[in-house]
Amino acid sequence: MTIKNRLALAVAVASMSSQAYALEIGEVDGTTFSIGGYVKAEGIFNTPDGGDNSFDGSARQSRLNFEIDSEVQGHDVTAFVEGDFWDNATDTADTSYAMRLRHAFIQVDNLTLGQTWNGQFFATAPFDVEILDFYGTGIGSIAGSGAVVRPDLVLHYTTGGLRFSFQDPLYSDADMPDMVASYTYRTEAGHGFNLAVTGREVETGVNDSEFGAAISLAGKLNFGDTSLALSGYTGEGNNVSSGWGFNGAAAPGPTIASKGEVNASGDLVSTTGFSAGVSHRFTDSLRGNIRYGQVTADEVAPTVDDDTLQVTNVNLIYTYLPNLDIGVEWRDRNALTMPLRPGGQQVELMAMYKF
């Protein structure tokens, strides 16, 4: 795997509680073949604000990827496919989970085409801290909903610090793709900053559609073994990506309300969010992270008392052996956003082997 591709993958999984590892399995006529991924086992103790306590154990997050790198007529060409075993299954009696496609893309020099991270994710994930919560990544940023973090099709073009993204629209009758434009600046001291603008056509159910936009600023300051991550955004039409809005919806669905984008009158709902996190490496083997994120909507469902979603994560991760991490995370969420994301507290214990 080339250094460029390793860096791209490391950025892509920065907030997914892992780092990019790959095992090179061979080279034929200048083409390199690699496999990578991880096996993760987790146990989660749930203490919801309403309902009974419970314990869930799973290895469904485990994932496997395959990559092909080559140089063709002076161009760097990469093909990458990755799947996990999340399966979106809801029948807890059946543990034979099917593999689910996560990524399938082609990269030629600065152009990427296929299913992979959206532009919102690339604008914020490299400037966030490491958390273990599979559901909670990015809350408080423009990429705060994992339900839409990998569009069916996305085209990225990068030049210098600029990235332009054109994505399969979440509104099926949209006349144009969803769009993201961002600029990243990094200093010699290791600090990094990103400014991003998003725009998309939003179905209203009243006036057919409206155009919504949001602006985001994210940054990460590095001070030796400690780093500080900050982000903030505001806008309309981004609720489906931020994970909060009318009806508290976190993902697109078959009805207008389930998209979380418009209120009962068909007007676009605006949201404002921010996140702050601190990472510290105590030793070569032990690191820890604290993160707080919140999103405030100008209107949520009548049944929701608080218009603000708040999520806190605190974790410790210990590298027991090279590539083998053991971790514990406490987290608290103040509101229900999806059936599998209840308000309340959780404690997760996990072991992850990356290859």
JSON list of C-alpha atoms in Angstrom, two decimals, residues 25-106:
[
{"chain": "A", "resi": 25, "resn": "ILE", "atom": "CA", "xyz": [-0.10, -10.28, 0.16]},
{"chain": "A", "resi": 26, "resn": "GLY", "atom": "CA", "xyz": [1.71, -9.96, -3.15]},
{"chain": "A", "resi": 27, "resn": "GLU", "atom": "CA", "xyz": [2.83, -7.96, -6.16]},
{"chain": "A", "resi": 28, "resn": "VAL", "atom": "CA", "xyz": [2.29, -8.88, -9.81]},
{"chain": "A", "resi": 29, "resn": "ASP", "atom": "CA", "xyz": [3.60, -6.77, -12.69]},
{"chain": "A", "resi": 30, "resn": "GLY", "atom": "CA", "xyz": [3.77, -3.67, -10.50]},
{"chain": "A", "resi": 31, "resn": "THR", "atom": "CA", "xyz": [0.32, -4.17, -8.98]},
{"chain": "A", "resi": 32, "resn": "THR", "atom": "CA", "xyz": [0.19, -4.60, -5.20]},
{"chain": "A", "resi": 33, "resn": "PHE", "atom": "CA", "xyz": [-2.53, -6.63, -3.47]},
{"chain": "A", "resi": 34, "resn": "SER", "atom": "CA", "xyz": [-3.32, -6.03, 0.21]},
{"chain": "A", "resi": 35, "resn": "ILE", "atom": "CA", "xyz": [-5.87, -7.14, 2.79]},
{"chain": "A", "resi": 36, "resn": "GLY", "atom": "CA", "xyz": [-6.77, -5.39, 6.01]},
{"chain": "A", "resi": 37, "resn": "GLY", "atom": "CA", "xyz": [-9.42, -4.83, 8.64]},
{"chain": "A", "resi": 38, "resn": "TYR", "atom": "CA", "xyz": [-9.98, -5.86, 12.22]},
{"chain": "A", "resi": 39, "resn": "VAL", "atom": "CA", "xyz": [-11.80, -8.25, 14.50]},
{"chain": "A", "resi": 40, "resn": "LYS", "atom": "CA", "xyz": [-13.63, -6.47, 17.32]},
{"chain": "A", "resi": 41, "resn": "ALA", "atom": "CA", "xyz": [-15.53, -8.03, 20.22]},
{"chain": "A", "resi": 42, "resn": "GLU", "atom": "CA", "xyz": [-17.58, -5.75, 22.45]},
{"chain": "A", "resi": 43, "resn": "GLY", "atom": "CA", "xyz": [-19.85, -5.98, 25.45]},
{"chain": "A", "resi": 44, "resn": "ILE", "atom": "CA", "xyz": [-22.17, -3.06, 26.28]},
{"chain": "A", "resi": 45, "resn": "PHE", "atom": "CA", "xyz": [-23.93, -2.46, 29.60]},
{"chain": "A", "resi": 46, "resn": "ASN", "atom": "CA", "xyz": [-27.05, -0.35, 28.96]},
{"chain": "A", "resi": 47, "resn": "THR", "atom": "CA", "xyz": [-28.70, 1.86, 31.59]},
{"chain": "A", "resi": 48, "resn": "PRO", "atom": "CA", "xyz": [-31.48, 3.69, 29.70]},
{"chain": "A", "resi": 49, "resn": "ASP", "atom": "CA", "xyz": [-33.32, 6.67, 31.13]},
{"chain": "A", "resi": 50, "resn": "GLY", "atom": "CA", "xyz": [-36.49, 4.66, 30.69]},
{"chain": "A", "resi": 51, "resn": "GLY", "atom": "CA", "xyz": [-36.82, 0.89, 30.69]},
{"chain": "A", "resi": 52, "resn": "ASP", "atom": "CA", "xyz": [-34.77, -1.96, 32.08]},
{"chain": "A", "resi": 53, "resn": "ASN", "atom": "CA", "xyz": [-31.01, -2.38, 32.20]},
{"chain": "A", "resi": 54, "resn": "SER", "atom": "CA", "xyz": [-29.52, -4.81, 29.69]},
{"chain": "A", "resi": 55, "resn": "PHE", "atom": "CA", "xyz": [-26.28, -6.24, 28.34]},
{"chain": "A", "resi": 56, "resn": "ASP", "atom": "CA", "xyz": [-25.44, -6.70, 24.65]},
{"chain": "A", "resi": 57, "resn": "GLY", "atom": "CA", "xyz": [-22.45, -8.57, 23.28]},
{"chain": "A", "resi": 58, "resn": "SER", "atom": "CA", "xyz": [-21.40, -8.72, 19.64]},
{"chain": "A", "resi": 59, "resn": "ALA", "atom": "CA", "xyz": [-18.57, -9.12, 17.15]},
{"chain": "A", "resi": 60, "resn": "ARG", "atom": "CA", "xyz": [-20.59, -7.70, 14.23]},
{"chain": "A", "resi": 61, "resn": "GLN", "atom": "CA", "xyz": [-18.38, -4.65, 13.79]},
{"chain": "A", "resi": 62, "resn": "SER", "atom": "CA", "xyz": [-15.52, -6.83, 12.55]},
{"chain": "A", "resi": 63, "resn": "ARG", "atom": "CA", "xyz": [-14.56, -5.87, 9.02]},
{"chain": "A", "resi": 64, "resn": "LEU", "atom": "CA", "xyz": [-12.43, -7.00, 6.09]},
{"chain": "A", "resi": 65, "resn": "ASN", "atom": "CA", "xyz": [-11.07, -5.03, 3.16]},
{"chain": "A", "resi": 66, "resn": "PHE", "atom": "CA", "xyz": [-9.18, -5.75, -0.05]},
{"chain": "A", "resi": 67, "resn": "GLU", "atom": "CA", "xyz": [-7.09, -3.20, -1.95]},
{"chain": "A", "resi": 68, "resn": "ILE", "atom": "CA", "xyz": [-5.31, -3.14, -5.30]},
{"chain": "A", "resi": 69, "resn": "ASP", "atom": "CA", "xyz": [-2.69, -0.46, -6.01]},
{"chain": "A", "resi": 70, "resn": "SER", "atom": "CA", "xyz": [-0.92, 0.09, -9.30]},
{"chain": "A", "resi": 71, "resn": "GLU", "atom": "CA", "xyz": [0.68, 2.71, -11.51]},
{"chain": "A", "resi": 72, "resn": "VAL", "atom": "CA", "xyz": [-0.89, 2.88, -14.96]},
{"chain": "A", "resi": 73, "resn": "GLN", "atom": "CA", "xyz": [0.68, 5.14, -17.58]},
{"chain": "A", "resi": 74, "resn": "GLY", "atom": "CA", "xyz": [1.98, 7.48, -14.89]},
{"chain": "A", "resi": 75, "resn": "HIS", "atom": "CA", "xyz": [-1.27, 7.54, -12.87]},
{"chain": "A", "resi": 76, "resn": "ASP", "atom": "CA", "xyz": [-1.75, 6.13, -9.34]},
{"chain": "A", "resi": 77, "resn": "VAL", "atom": "CA", "xyz": [-4.76, 3.81, -9.46]},
{"chain": "A", "resi": 78, "resn": "THR", "atom": "CA", "xyz": [-6.42, 2.22, -6.41]},
{"chain": "A", "resi": 79, "resn": "ALA", "atom": "CA", "xyz": [-9.42, -0.09, -6.08]},
{"chain": "A", "resi": 80, "resn": "PHE", "atom": "CA", "xyz": [-10.76, -0.64, -2.57]},
{"chain": "A", "resi": 81, "resn": "VAL", "atom": "CA", "xyz": [-13.62, -2.81, -1.26]},
{"chain": "A", "resi": 82, "resn": "GLU", "atom": "CA", "xyz": [-14.58, -3.23, 2.42]},
{"chain": "A", "resi": 83, "resn": "GLY", "atom": "CA", "xyz": [-17.40, -4.96, 4.24]},
{"chain": "A", "resi": 84, "resn": "ASP", "atom": "CA", "xyz": [-18.42, -5.65, 7.81]},
{"chain": "A", "resi": 85, "resn": "PHE", "atom": "CA", "xyz": [-20.92, -8.01, 9.40]},
{"chain": "A", "resi": 86, "resn": "TRP", "atom": "CA", "xyz": [-23.34, -5.46, 10.81]},
{"chain": "A", "resi": 87, "resn": "ASP", "atom": "CA", "xyz": [-26.03, -6.75, 8.42]},
{"chain": "A", "resi": 88, "resn": "ASN", "atom": "CA", "xyz": [-28.67, -4.31, 9.79]},
{"chain": "A", "resi": 89, "resn": "ALA", "atom": "CA", "xyz": [-30.35, -7.40, 11.26]},
{"chain": "A", "resi": 90, "resn": "THR", "atom": "CA", "xyz": [-32.85, -6.93, 14.08]},
{"chain": "A", "resi": 91, "resn": "ASP", "atom": "CA", "xyz": [-33.62, -10.59, 14.90]},
{"chain": "A", "resi": 92, "resn": "THR", "atom": "CA", "xyz": [-31.49, -11.21, 17.99]},
{"chain": "A", "resi": 93, "resn": "ALA", "atom": "CA", "xyz": [-32.22, -14.95, 17.82]},
{"chain": "A", "resi": 94, "resn": "ASP", "atom": "CA", "xyz": [-30.19, -15.24, 14.60]},
{"chain": "A", "resi": 95, "resn": "THR", "atom": "CA", "xyz": [-26.46, -14.55, 14.95]},
{"chain": "A", "resi": 96, "resn": "SER", "atom": "CA", "xyz": [-25.43, -15.66, 11.44]},
{"chain": "A", "resi": 97, "resn": "TYR", "atom": "CA", "xyz": [-25.02, -12.07, 10.25]},
{"chain": "A", "resi": 98, "resn": "ALA", "atom": "CA", "xyz": [-24.47, -11.38, 6.57]},
{"chain": "A", "resi": 99, "resn": "MET", "atom": "CA", "xyz": [-21.67, -9.23, 5.23]},
{"chain": "A", "resi": 100, "resn": "ARG", "atom": "CA", "xyz": [-22.58, -5.60, 4.46]},
{"chain": "A", "resi": 101, "resn": "LEU", "atom": "CA", "xyz": [-20.87, -3.37, 1.90]},
{"chain": "A", "resi": 102, "resn": "ARG", "atom": "CA", "xyz": [-19.13, -0.37, 3.46]},
{"chain": "A", "resi": 103, "resn": "HIS", "atom": "CA", "xyz": [-16.79, 0.86, 0.75]},
{"chain": "A", "resi": 104, "resn": "ALA", "atom": "CA", "xyz": [-16.32, 0.15, -2.96]},
{"chain": "A", "resi": 105, "resn": "PHE", "atom": "CA", "xyz": [-14.43, 2.84, -4.81]},
{"chain": "A", "resi": 106, "resn": "ILE", "atom": "CA", "xyz": [-11.83, 3.58, -7.48]}
]
